[in-house]
């Protein structure tokens, strides 16, 4: 077995084959940075420091410049997402109908600010431009579920239910 095949088999076992293949596909190619960052994020769910080091070698850019690109584009994450991804809509209808109060409530309840993940890794909060549910405003999505016409009290109850669900996954 060749070294590349052996490494690929090892990464396949660890679920990392896709990222390694992307590295080989783009080696030495100009303009490969964004596709490699996307491949790393698809593989790991975020872009770990080890992937940045590998990408740095492939594209010939210092890691500091790669960090600059990662932090410029909102699509990239340097930390893993929580089990529950909360997207809060900040479109016009939601903003007018109180999305800021909803965001403040979520931040207070979860002790996070802005687009961040709770320390226990359970929740990640993301503010998004629009979820396309203006008639339900203010609206949030938790993973694939949409919740509309929210009040701070409804959000508190909803978060409480998700915390209970996380502690008792068999009842979900």
Coordinates of C-alpha atoms in Angstrom, one line a residue:
X1 CA 0.0 0.0 0.0
X2 CA 1.4 3.4 -1.0
X3 CA 1.9 6.1 1.6
X4 CA -0.9 8.3 0.3
X5 CA -3.3 5.3 0.3
X6 CA -2.3 4.3 3.8
X7 CA -2.8 7.9 5.0
X8 CA -6.1 8.1 3.2
X9 CA -7.3 4.8 4.7
X10 CA -6.3 6.1 8.2
X11 CA -8.2 9.3 7.6
X12 CA -11.2 7.5 6.2
X13 CA -11.3 5.5 9.4
X14 CA -11.3 8.8 11.3
X15 CA -13.8 10.4 8.9
X16 CA -11.2 12.8 7.5
X17 CA -10.6 11.4 4.1
X18 CA -12.6 14.1 2.3
X19 CA -10.4 16.9 3.6
X20 CA -7.1 15.1 2.8
X21 CA -8.4 14.5 -0.7
X22 CA -9.1 18.2 -1.1
X23 CA -5.6 19.0 0.1
X24 CA -4.1 16.7 -2.6
X25 CA -6.4 18.0 -5.3
X26 CA -5.4 21.6 -4.7
X27 CA -1.7 21.3 -3.9
X28 CA 0.2 24.1 -5.6
X29 CA -2.9 25.5 -7.3
X30 CA -3.5 29.3 -7.1
X31 CA -6.8 30.4 -5.7
X32 CA -7.3 27.2 -3.7
X33 CA -7.6 28.9 -0.3
X34 CA -11.4 29.3 -0.1
X35 CA -12.2 25.8 -1.4
X36 CA -9.7 24.3 1.1
X37 CA -11.2 26.3 3.9
X38 CA -14.7 25.2 2.9
X39 CA -13.5 21.6 2.7
X40 CA -12.0 21.8 6.2
X41 CA -15.2 23.2 7.6
X42 CA -17.3 20.6 5.8
X43 CA -15.0 17.9 7.3
X44 CA -14.7 19.1 10.9
X45 CA -17.7 21.4 11.3
X46 CA -15.3 24.3 11.8
X47 CA -11.7 25.1 10.9
X48 CA -9.3 23.8 13.4
X49 CA -5.8 25.1 13.9
X50 CA -4.2 21.9 12.5
X51 CA -6.2 22.4 9.2
X52 CA -5.0 25.9 9.0
X53 CA -1.4 24.7 9.3
X54 CA -2.0 22.1 6.6
X55 CA -3.6 24.6 4.3
X56 CA -0.8 27.1 4.9
X57 CA 1.7 24.6 3.6
X58 CA -0.4 23.8 0.5
X59 CA -1.2 27.4 -0.6
X60 CA 2.1 28.9 0.6
X61 CA 0.5 31.6 2.8
X62 CA 1.3 32.3 6.4
X63 CA -1.3 31.1 8.9
X64 CA -1.8 34.7 10.0
X65 CA -3.1 35.6 6.5
X66 CA -5.4 32.6 6.5
X67 CA -6.8 33.6 9.8
X68 CA -7.5 37.0 8.3
X69 CA -9.5 35.4 5.5
X70 CA -11.4 33.2 7.9
X71 CA -12.4 36.1 10.1
X72 CA -13.3 38.2 7.1
X73 CA -16.0 35.8 5.8
X74 CA -18.9 35.1 8.0
X75 CA -19.3 31.6 6.5
X76 CA -16.2 30.3 8.3
X77 CA -16.0 29.3 12.0
X78 CA -13.0 28.8 14.2
X79 CA -15.0 27.0 16.9
X80 CA -17.4 24.0 16.6
X81 CA -21.1 24.7 16.5
X82 CA -23.3 23.7 19.4
X83 CA -25.7 20.8 19.4
X84 CA -28.5 23.3 18.8
X85 CA -27.9 26.1 16.3
X86 CA -30.1 29.1 17.0
X87 CA -30.5 31.4 14.1
X88 CA -32.2 34.7 15.0
X89 CA -33.6 36.7 12.2
X90 CA -32.7 40.4 12.0
X91 CA -34.6 41.2 8.8
X92 CA -36.8 44.3 8.7
X93 CA -40.0 42.7 9.8
X94 CA -38.3 40.9 12.7
X95 CA -36.3 43.9 13.7
X96 CA -39.4 46.1 13.8
X97 CA -41.3 43.4 15.8
X98 CA -38.6 43.0 18.5
X99 CA -35.9 40.7 17.4
X100 CA -33.4 42.7 19.5
X101 CA -35.4 41.9 22.6
X102 CA -35.5 38.2 21.6
X103 CA -31.7 38.2 21.0
X104 CA -31.1 39.9 24.4
X105 CA -33.3 37.3 26.1
X106 CA -31.4 34.4 24.4
X107 CA -28.0 36.0 25.3
X108 CA -29.1 36.4 28.9
X109 CA -30.5 32.9 29.2
X110 CA -27.5 31.2 27.6
X111 CA -24.8 33.6 28.8
X112 CA -23.4 34.2 25.2
X113 CA -23.0 37.3 23.2
X114 CA -23.3 37.8 19.5
X115 CA -22.5 34.9 17.4
X116 CA -21.1 32.5 20.0
X117 CA -21.4 29.0 21.5
X118 CA -22.2 28.2 25.1
X119 CA -19.4 26.9 27.2
X120 CA -21.1 23.5 27.4
X121 CA -21.3 23.3 23.6
X122 CA -25.1 22.9 23.7
X123 CA -26.1 26.1 21.9
X124 CA -24.7 28.3 19.2
X125 CA -26.4 31.7 18.5
X126 CA -26.2 33.2 15.0
X127 CA -27.8 36.4 14.0
X128 CA -28.8 36.2 10.3
X129 CA -30.1 38.8 7.8
X130 CA -33.4 37.0 7.0
X131 CA -35.0 33.6 7.5
X132 CA -37.8 34.4 5.0
X133 CA -40.6 34.0 7.6
X134 CA -41.6 37.7 7.8
X135 CA -45.3 36.8 8.6
X136 CA -44.1 35.0 11.7
X137 CA -41.8 37.8 13.0
X138 CA -40.0 37.9 15.2
X139 CA -38.7 34.4 14.3
X140 CA -35.9 32.1 15.2
X141 CA -34.8 28.7 14.0
X142 CA -33.3 26.0 16.2
X143 CA -31.6 23.5 13.9
X144 CA -34.4 22.9 11.4
X145 CA -37.4 24.0 13.5
X146 CA -38.9 27.4 13.0
X147 CA -40.5 29.3 15.9
X148 CA -42.4 32.5 15.3
X149 CA -44.4 35.3 16.9
X150 CA -42.0 35.1 19.8
X151 CA -41.9 37.0 23.0
X152 CA -39.1 37.0 25.6
X153 CA -41.2 34.7 27.8
X154 CA -41.8 32.2 24.9
X155 CA -38.1 32.2 24.1
X156 CA -37.3 31.4 27.8
X157 CA -39.7 28.5 27.8
X158 CA -38.4 27.2 24.5
X159 CA -34.8 27.3 25.7
X160 CA -35.8 25.5 28.9
X161 CA -37.4 22.8 26.8
X162 CA -34.3 22.3 24.7
X163 CA -32.1 22.1 27.8
X164 CA -34.4 19.4 29.2
X165 CA -34.4 17.6 25.9
X166 CA -30.6 17.7 25.9
X167 CA -30.5 16.2 29.4
X168 CA -33.0 13.5 28.5
X169 CA -32.5 12.6 24.8
X170 CA -34.7 9.5 24.9
X171 CA -37.8 11.7 25.6
X172 CA -37.1 13.9 22.6

